[in-house]
Amino acid sequence: MGDLPAAPDNSRSADQSPQPAAAEAENPLGEVSNTLWGSLIALAGLLTVLGMDSDRLFVALNNHTWLTLLAPVLAITAVALSFYAYFARQRPLLIFGSTAYVAALVASLIVAALAAGGNGRPTVTSVSLKGQRPHVSLTFTVHAVGVDRNDHVAAFARSLYRSHGDVATTELYSGSLRPDDMGQIDQTVTIPLTLKKNETHLTINVSNSGDRGKSQCTTRSPTAPACVTVKLP
């Protein structure tokens, strides 16, 4: 009688056993973590495209310190949570990482917009006084960035003189300067003057019309006036 064929071995080796569920979840966790990391790199590229260079970064740090520092802190938190979730296989941490990433994105875009837009604070530059008394010429430049289209910069030039022991003023120039389509003002003003004997100083004041509080020159305000005093020869 011939040999009977051997029955097939339906047993599976230990090497062929199914992988644990945690191992199956490794790839999705890794993909999400890599996505968060890649998104942060993309965020840096987006800010570069929006013109967030080193100069504007320093402007943002000067004018919006906490918001500017919050953006990288949230970004670092998102990366740290994503890496920890990958190695510890903790899905809930990815939710917090994604939330931190979205918050970093929003904060970064706000900072970029604020740095690009300016704050509308006017400045006075290139002040010069030419000629010999009593006939002189006063020249100055008013510069402002980020002025709202409905606002204007008011510029005044006055002379100071003594009258009966008191200091009095005479208005020499007043102007209402409007911004261009980019929200910028860059206006050079030249005023020919005939000085009186008792006039001692000239003052220049420029302020944003958005400064409703009519703050003084030394007031801590984004739209406080800029003031210049020139002593006459």
PDB file of C-alpha atoms in Angstrom:
ATOM      1  CA  MET A   1       0.000   0.000   0.000  1.00  0.00           C
ATOM      2  CA  GLY A   2       1.437   3.431  -1.014  1.00  0.00           C
ATOM      3  CA  ASP A   3       2.376   6.187   1.399  1.00  0.00           C
ATOM      4  CA  LEU A   4      -0.405   8.611   2.161  1.00  0.00           C
ATOM      5  CA  PRO A   5       0.323  12.257   1.316  1.00  0.00           C
ATOM      6  CA  ALA A   6       1.299  14.346   4.284  1.00  0.00           C
ATOM      7  CA  ALA A   7      -1.396  16.591   5.684  1.00  0.00           C
ATOM      8  CA  PRO A   8      -0.776  20.271   5.071  1.00  0.00           C
ATOM      9  CA  ASP A   9       0.658  22.184   8.011  1.00  0.00           C
ATOM     10  CA  ASN A  10      -1.828  24.910   8.835  1.00  0.00           C
ATOM     11  CA  SER A  11       0.175  26.188  11.765  1.00  0.00           C
ATOM     12  CA  ARG A  12       1.821  29.609  11.445  1.00  0.00           C
ATOM     13  CA  SER A  13       5.239  30.436  12.713  1.00  0.00           C
ATOM     14  CA  ALA A  14       5.780  33.126  15.261  1.00  0.00           C
ATOM     15  CA  ASP A  15       7.387  35.285  12.585  1.00  0.00           C
ATOM     16  CA  GLN A  16       4.174  35.230  10.551  1.00  0.00           C
ATOM     17  CA  SER A  17       1.921  36.293  13.399  1.00  0.00           C
ATOM     18  CA  PRO A  18       0.020  39.578  12.974  1.00  0.00           C
ATOM     19  CA  GLN A  19       1.750  42.703  14.189  1.00  0.00           C
ATOM     20  CA  PRO A  20       0.296  44.447  17.249  1.00  0.00           C
ATOM     21  CA  ALA A  21      -2.229  47.204  16.731  1.00  0.00           C
ATOM     22  CA  ALA A  22       0.218  49.743  18.119  1.00  0.00           C
ATOM     23  CA  ALA A  23       2.674  48.935  15.360  1.00  0.00           C
ATOM     24  CA  GLU A  24      -0.059  49.382  12.779  1.00  0.00           C
ATOM     25  CA  ALA A  25      -0.663  52.859  14.173  1.00  0.00           C
ATOM     26  CA  GLU A  26       3.007  53.794  13.884  1.00  0.00           C
ATOM     27  CA  ASN A  27       2.848  54.862  10.263  1.00  0.00           C
ATOM     28  CA  PRO A  28      -0.171  57.210  10.673  1.00  0.00           C
ATOM     29  CA  LEU A  29       1.442  58.804  13.723  1.00  0.00           C
ATOM     30  CA  GLY A  30       4.665  59.269  11.833  1.00  0.00           C
ATOM     31  CA  GLU A  31       2.885  60.755   8.854  1.00  0.00           C
ATOM     32  CA  VAL A  32       1.029  63.281  10.998  1.00  0.00           C
ATOM     33  CA  SER A  33       4.220  64.193  12.874  1.00  0.00           C
ATOM     34  CA  ASN A  34       6.091  64.689   9.608  1.00  0.00           C
ATOM     35  CA  THR A  35       3.192  66.760   8.321  1.00  0.00           C
ATOM     36  CA  LEU A  36       3.406  69.084  11.338  1.00  0.00           C
ATOM     37  CA  TRP A  37       7.165  69.438  10.908  1.00  0.00           C
ATOM     38  CA  GLY A  38       6.825  70.127   7.200  1.00  0.00           C
ATOM     39  CA  SER A  39       4.022  72.621   7.849  1.00  0.00           C
ATOM     40  CA  LEU A  40       6.266  74.640  10.153  1.00  0.00           C
ATOM     41  CA  ILE A  41       8.918  74.781   7.444  1.00  0.00           C
ATOM     42  CA  ALA A  42       6.236  75.908   5.013  1.00  0.00           C
ATOM     43  CA  LEU A  43       5.158  78.570   7.524  1.00  0.00           C
ATOM     44  CA  ALA A  44       8.687  79.978   7.611  1.00  0.00           C
ATOM     45  CA  GLY A  45       8.668  80.089   3.808  1.00  0.00           C
ATOM     46  CA  LEU A  46       5.289  81.833   3.793  1.00  0.00           C
ATOM     47  CA  LEU A  47       6.533  84.545   6.151  1.00  0.00           C
ATOM     48  CA  THR A  48       9.547  85.046   3.902  1.00  0.00           C
ATOM     49  CA  VAL A  49       7.248  85.480   0.896  1.00  0.00           C
ATOM     50  CA  LEU A  50       5.227  88.037   2.874  1.00  0.00           C
ATOM     51  CA  GLY A  51       8.414  90.063   3.363  1.00  0.00           C
ATOM     52  CA  MET A  52       9.142  89.161   6.983  1.00  0.00           C
ATOM     53  CA  ASP A  53      12.872  89.853   6.781  1.00  0.00           C
ATOM     54  CA  SER A  54      15.235  90.660   9.645  1.00  0.00           C
ATOM     55  CA  ASP A  55      14.408  94.387   9.562  1.00  0.00           C
ATOM     56  CA  ARG A  56      10.682  93.814   9.903  1.00  0.00           C
ATOM     57  CA  LEU A  57      11.321  91.174  12.542  1.00  0.00           C
ATOM     58  CA  PHE A  58      13.115  93.779  14.662  1.00  0.00           C
ATOM     59  CA  VAL A  59      10.212  96.170  14.057  1.00  0.00           C
ATOM     60  CA  ALA A  60       7.761  93.508  15.229  1.00  0.00           C
ATOM     61  CA  LEU A  61       9.868  92.767  18.307  1.00  0.00           C
ATOM     62  CA  ASN A  62       9.973  96.464  19.139  1.00  0.00           C
ATOM     63  CA  ASN A  63       6.269  97.185  18.673  1.00  0.00           C
ATOM     64  CA  HIS A  64       4.621  93.799  19.372  1.00  0.00           C
ATOM     65  CA  THR A  65       7.066  91.974  21.632  1.00  0.00           C
ATOM     66  CA  TRP A  66       4.809  89.409  23.300  1.00  0.00           C
ATOM     67  CA  LEU A  67       2.935  88.433  20.145  1.00  0.00           C
ATOM     68  CA  THR A  68       6.187  88.092  18.213  1.00  0.00           C
ATOM     69  CA  LEU A  69       7.687  85.832  20.896  1.00  0.00           C
ATOM     70  CA  LEU A  70       4.465  83.824  21.213  1.00  0.00           C
ATOM     71  CA  ALA A  71       4.582  82.610  17.605  1.00  0.00           C
ATOM     72  CA  PRO A  72       7.935  80.715  17.834  1.00  0.00           C
ATOM     73  CA  VAL A  73       7.036  79.356  21.291  1.00  0.00           C
ATOM     74  CA  LEU A  74       3.853  77.846  19.890  1.00  0.00           C
ATOM     75  CA  ALA A  75       5.764  76.504  16.885  1.00  0.00           C
ATOM     76  CA  ILE A  76       8.371  74.820  19.100  1.00  0.00           C
ATOM     77  CA  THR A  77       5.579  73.399  21.266  1.00  0.00           C
ATOM     78  CA  ALA A  78       3.888  71.932  18.194  1.00  0.00           C
ATOM     79  CA  VAL A  79       7.114  70.238  17.057  1.00  0.00           C
ATOM     80  CA  ALA A  80       7.851  68.899  20.558  1.00  0.00           C
ATOM     81  CA  LEU A  81       4.352  67.465  20.958  1.00  0.00           C
ATOM     82  CA  SER A  82       4.420  65.849  17.533  1.00  0.00           C
ATOM     83  CA  PHE A  83       7.761  64.137  18.200  1.00  0.00           C
ATOM     84  CA  TYR A  84       6.677  62.987  21.638  1.00  0.00           C
ATOM     85  CA  ALA A  85       3.412  61.648  20.207  1.00  0.00           C
ATOM     86  CA  TYR A  86       5.388  59.748  17.575  1.00  0.00           C
ATOM     87  CA  PHE A  87       7.698  57.981  20.030  1.00  0.00           C
ATOM     88  CA  ALA A  88       5.143  57.528  22.828  1.00  0.00           C
ATOM     89  CA  ARG A  89       2.378  56.628  20.355  1.00  0.00           C
ATOM     90  CA  GLN A  90      -0.033  59.031  21.999  1.00  0.00           C
ATOM     91  CA  ARG A  91      -2.676  60.150  19.556  1.00  0.00           C
ATOM     92  CA  PRO A  92      -4.226  62.800  21.848  1.00  0.00           C
ATOM     93  CA  LEU A  93      -0.914  64.676  21.887  1.00  0.00           C
ATOM     94  CA  LEU A  94      -1.181  65.151  18.139  1.00  0.00           C
ATOM     95  CA  ILE A  95      -4.404  67.076  18.712  1.00  0.00           C
ATOM     96  CA  PHE A  96      -2.595  69.482  21.039  1.00  0.00           C
ATOM     97  CA  GLY A  97       0.321  69.680  18.591  1.00  0.00           C
ATOM     98  CA  SER A  98      -2.011  70.528  15.722  1.00  0.00           C
ATOM     99  CA  THR A  99      -3.754  73.166  17.846  1.00  0.00           C
ATOM    100  CA  ALA A 100      -0.410  74.729  18.787  1.00  0.00           C
ATOM    101  CA  TYR A 101       0.583  74.745  15.114  1.00  0.00           C
ATOM    102  CA  VAL A 102      -2.616  76.521  14.051  1.00  0.00           C
ATOM    103  CA  ALA A 103      -2.150  79.081  16.846  1.00  0.00           C
ATOM    104  CA  ALA A 104       1.466  79.645  15.736  1.00  0.00           C
ATOM    105  CA  LEU A 105       0.265  80.134  12.169  1.00  0.00           C
ATOM    106  CA  VAL A 106      -2.326  82.722  13.191  1.00  0.00           C
ATOM    107  CA  ALA A 107       0.104  84.586  15.463  1.00  0.00           C
ATOM    108  CA  SER A 108       2.789  84.642  12.766  1.00  0.00           C
ATOM    109  CA  LEU A 109       0.434  86.007  10.136  1.00  0.00           C
ATOM    110  CA  ILE A 110      -0.778  88.724  12.522  1.00  0.00           C
ATOM    111  CA  VAL A 111       2.803  89.700  13.354  1.00  0.00           C
ATOM    112  CA  ALA A 112       3.725  89.820   9.662  1.00  0.00           C
ATOM    113  CA  ALA A 113       0.704  91.995   8.883  1.00  0.00           C
ATOM    114  CA  LEU A 114       1.408  94.377  11.775  1.00  0.00           C
ATOM    115  CA  ALA A 115       5.102  94.671  10.875  1.00  0.00           C
ATOM    116  CA  ALA A 116       4.310  95.300   7.217  1.00  0.00           C
ATOM    117  CA  GLY A 117       1.594  97.842   7.924  1.00  0.00           C
ATOM    118  CA  GLY A 118       3.482 100.100  10.305  1.00  0.00           C
ATOM    119  CA  ASN A 119       1.767 102.026  13.075  1.00  0.00           C
ATOM    120  CA  GLY A 120       1.165 105.451  11.548  1.00  0.00           C
ATOM    121  CA  ARG A 121       3.586 107.212  13.905  1.00  0.00           C
ATOM    122  CA  PRO A 122       4.966 110.326  12.162  1.00  0.00           C
ATOM    123  CA  THR A 123       8.583 111.424  12.381  1.00  0.00           C
ATOM    124  CA  VAL A 124      10.460 114.598  11.475  1.00  0.00           C
ATOM    125  CA  THR A 125      13.759 114.269   9.617  1.00  0.00           C
ATOM    126  CA  SER A 126      16.223 116.406   7.650  1.00  0.00           C
ATOM    127  CA  VAL A 127      15.671 119.572   9.675  1.00  0.00           C
ATOM    128  CA  SER A 128      17.799 122.487   8.454  1.00  0.00           C
ATOM    129  CA  LEU A 129      17.877 126.254   8.899  1.00  0.00           C
ATOM    130  CA  LYS A 130      19.615 128.207   6.156  1.00  0.00           C
ATOM    131  CA  GLY A 131      20.351 131.889   5.691  1.00  0.00           C
ATOM    132  CA  GLN A 132      21.261 134.796   7.927  1.00  0.00           C
ATOM    133  CA  ARG A 133      18.999 136.493  10.374  1.00  0.00           C
ATOM    134  CA  PRO A 134      16.490 137.984   9.819  1.00  0.00           C
ATOM    135  CA  HIS A 135      15.899 136.166   6.495  1.00  0.00           C
ATOM    136  CA  VAL A 136      16.149 132.406   6.934  1.00  0.00           C
ATOM    137  CA  SER A 137      14.641 129.297   5.401  1.00  0.00           C
ATOM    138  CA  LEU A 138      13.378 126.359   7.484  1.00  0.00           C
ATOM    139  CA  THR A 139      13.243 122.932   5.815  1.00  0.00           C
ATOM    140  CA  PHE A 140      12.030 119.649   7.293  1.00  0.00           C
ATOM    141  CA  THR A 141      10.629 116.316   6.101  1.00  0.00           C
ATOM    142  CA  VAL A 142       7.582 114.559   7.548  1.00  0.00           C
ATOM    143  CA  HIS A 143       7.634 110.780   7.219  1.00  0.00           C
ATOM    144  CA  ALA A 144       5.033 108.200   8.323  1.00  0.00           C
ATOM    145  CA  VAL A 145       4.242 104.577   7.414  1.00  0.00           C
ATOM    146  CA  GLY A 146       0.980 102.722   7.977  1.00  0.00           C
ATOM    147  CA  VAL A 147      -1.293 105.754   8.141  1.00  0.00           C
ATOM    148  CA  ASP A 148      -4.948 104.789   7.825  1.00  0.00           C
ATOM    149  CA  ARG A 149      -6.518 106.016   4.605  1.00  0.00           C
ATOM    150  CA  ASN A 150      -9.088 108.021   6.589  1.00  0.00           C
ATOM    151  CA  ASP A 151      -6.458 109.680   8.788  1.00  0.00           C
ATOM    152  CA  HIS A 152      -3.970 112.436   8.102  1.00  0.00           C
ATOM    153  CA  VAL A 153      -0.819 113.816   9.672  1.00  0.00           C
ATOM    154  CA  ALA A 154      -1.060 117.353  10.970  1.00  0.00           C
ATOM    155  CA  ALA A 155       2.158 119.388  10.827  1.00  0.00           C
ATOM    156  CA  PHE A 156       2.775 122.691  12.596  1.00  0.00           C
ATOM    157  CA  ALA A 157       5.728 125.084  12.758  1.00  0.00           C
ATOM    158  CA  ARG A 158       5.748 127.845  15.340  1.00  0.00           C
ATOM    159  CA  SER A 159       8.146 130.482  16.582  1.00  0.00           C
ATOM    160  CA  LEU A 160       8.764 131.174  20.261  1.00  0.00           C
ATOM    161  CA  TYR A 161       9.443 134.679  21.516  1.00  0.00           C
ATOM    162  CA  ARG A 162       9.377 136.552  24.766  1.00  0.00           C
ATOM    163  CA  SER A 163       6.689 139.138  25.379  1.00  0.00           C
ATOM    164  CA  HIS A 164       6.687 141.023  28.689  1.00  0.00           C
ATOM    165  CA  GLY A 165       8.654 138.222  30.323  1.00  0.00           C
ATOM    166  CA  ASP A 166       6.354 135.429  29.085  1.00  0.00           C
ATOM    167  CA  VAL A 167       6.938 132.940  26.264  1.00  0.00           C
ATOM    168  CA  ALA A 168       4.466 133.309  23.396  1.00  0.00           C
ATOM    169  CA  THR A 169       4.109 131.530  20.051  1.00  0.00           C
ATOM    170  CA  THR A 170       3.347 132.527  16.494  1.00  0.00           C
ATOM    171  CA  GLU A 171       2.117 129.927  14.005  1.00  0.00           C
ATOM    172  CA  LEU A 172       4.291 129.914  10.893  1.00  0.00           C
ATOM    173  CA  TYR A 173       2.983 126.856   9.071  1.00  0.00           C
ATOM    174  CA  SER A 174       0.163 124.310   9.364  1.00  0.00           C
ATOM    175  CA  GLY A 175      -0.520 121.437   7.016  1.00  0.00           C
ATOM    176  CA  SER A 176      -2.793 118.403   6.712  1.00  0.00           C
ATOM    177  CA  LEU A 177      -0.818 115.637   4.978  1.00  0.00           C
ATOM    178  CA  ARG A 178      -2.671 112.673   3.490  1.00  0.00           C
ATOM    179  CA  PRO A 179      -1.127 109.207   2.876  1.00  0.00           C
ATOM    180  CA  ASP A 180      -0.695 107.623  -0.531  1.00  0.00           C
ATOM    181  CA  ASP A 181      -2.237 104.281  -1.540  1.00  0.00           C
ATOM    182  CA  MET A 182       0.452 102.446   0.446  1.00  0.00           C
ATOM    183  CA  GLY A 183      -0.370 104.351   3.640  1.00  0.00           C
ATOM    184  CA  GLN A 184       2.873 106.346   3.518  1.00  0.00           C
ATOM    185  CA  ILE A 185       3.615 110.045   3.883  1.00  0.00           C
ATOM    186  CA  ASP A 186       6.924 111.524   2.784  1.00  0.00           C
ATOM    187  CA  GLN A 187       6.596 115.291   2.489  1.00  0.00           C
ATOM    188  CA  THR A 188       9.362 117.911   2.489  1.00  0.00           C
ATOM    189  CA  VAL A 189       8.333 121.378   3.671  1.00  0.00           C
ATOM    190  CA  THR A 190      10.343 124.588   3.101  1.00  0.00           C
ATOM    191  CA  ILE A 191       9.273 127.820   4.800  1.00  0.00           C
ATOM    192  CA  PRO A 192      10.911 131.221   4.118  1.00  0.00           C
ATOM    193  CA  LEU A 193      10.919 133.274   7.324  1.00  0.00           C
ATOM    194  CA  THR A 194      11.627 136.813   8.405  1.00  0.00           C
ATOM    195  CA  LEU A 195      12.586 136.580  12.057  1.00  0.00           C
ATOM    196  CA  LYS A 196      11.850 139.200  14.667  1.00  0.00           C
ATOM    197  CA  LYS A 197      14.476 140.285  17.163  1.00  0.00           C
ATOM    198  CA  ASN A 198      12.753 138.682  20.137  1.00  0.00           C
ATOM    199  CA  GLU A 199      12.173 135.287  18.477  1.00  0.00           C
ATOM    200  CA  THR A 200      14.444 132.678  20.088  1.00  0.00           C
ATOM    201  CA  HIS A 201      13.309 129.212  18.938  1.00  0.00           C
ATOM    202  CA  LEU A 202      11.363 127.402  16.242  1.00  0.00           C
ATOM    203  CA  THR A 203       9.265 124.322  17.045  1.00  0.00           C
ATOM    204  CA  ILE A 204       7.949 121.634  14.704  1.00  0.00           C
ATOM    205  CA  ASN A 205       5.127 119.300  15.774  1.00  0.00           C
ATOM    206  CA  VAL A 206       3.609 116.508  13.697  1.00  0.00           C
ATOM    207  CA  SER A 207       0.873 114.177  14.904  1.00  0.00           C
ATOM    208  CA  ASN A 208      -1.448 111.511  13.539  1.00  0.00           C
ATOM    209  CA  SER A 209      -5.112 112.479  13.491  1.00  0.00           C
ATOM    210  CA  GLY A 210      -5.837 109.065  15.023  1.00  0.00           C
ATOM    211  CA  ASP A 211      -4.286 110.289  18.275  1.00  0.00           C
ATOM    212  CA  ARG A 212      -7.608 111.295  19.774  1.00  0.00           C
ATOM    213  CA  GLY A 213      -6.127 111.928  23.198  1.00  0.00           C
ATOM    214  CA  LYS A 214      -4.015 114.854  21.917  1.00  0.00           C
ATOM    215  CA  SER A 215      -1.050 113.405  23.754  1.00  0.00           C
ATOM    216  CA  GLN A 216       2.094 115.384  24.451  1.00  0.00           C
ATOM    217  CA  CYS A 217       5.506 114.799  22.898  1.00  0.00           C
ATOM    218  CA  THR A 218       6.684 112.578  25.747  1.00  0.00           C
ATOM    219  CA  THR A 219       3.496 110.459  25.966  1.00  0.00           C
ATOM    220  CA  ARG A 220       3.914 106.688  25.480  1.00  0.00           C
ATOM    221  CA  SER A 221       1.568 106.198  22.546  1.00  0.00           C
ATOM    222  CA  PRO A 222       1.926 104.640  19.068  1.00  0.00           C
ATOM    223  CA  THR A 223       0.545 107.829  17.539  1.00  0.00           C
ATOM    224  CA  ALA A 224       2.054 110.428  19.893  1.00  0.00           C
ATOM    225  CA  PRO A 225       3.346 113.552  18.131  1.00  0.00           C
ATOM    226  CA  ALA A 226       6.930 114.040  17.098  1.00  0.00           C
ATOM    227  CA  CYS A 227       8.447 117.323  18.244  1.00  0.00           C
ATOM    228  CA  VAL A 228      11.563 119.240  17.217  1.00  0.00           C
ATOM    229  CA  THR A 229      12.919 122.488  18.680  1.00  0.00           C
ATOM    230  CA  VAL A 230      15.491 124.583  16.808  1.00  0.00           C
ATOM    231  CA  LYS A 231      17.409 127.334  18.565  1.00  0.00           C
ATOM    232  CA  LEU A 232      17.709 130.415  16.404  1.00  0.00           C
ATOM    233  CA  PRO A 233      21.130 132.007  15.843  1.00  0.00           C
TER     234      PRO A 233
END
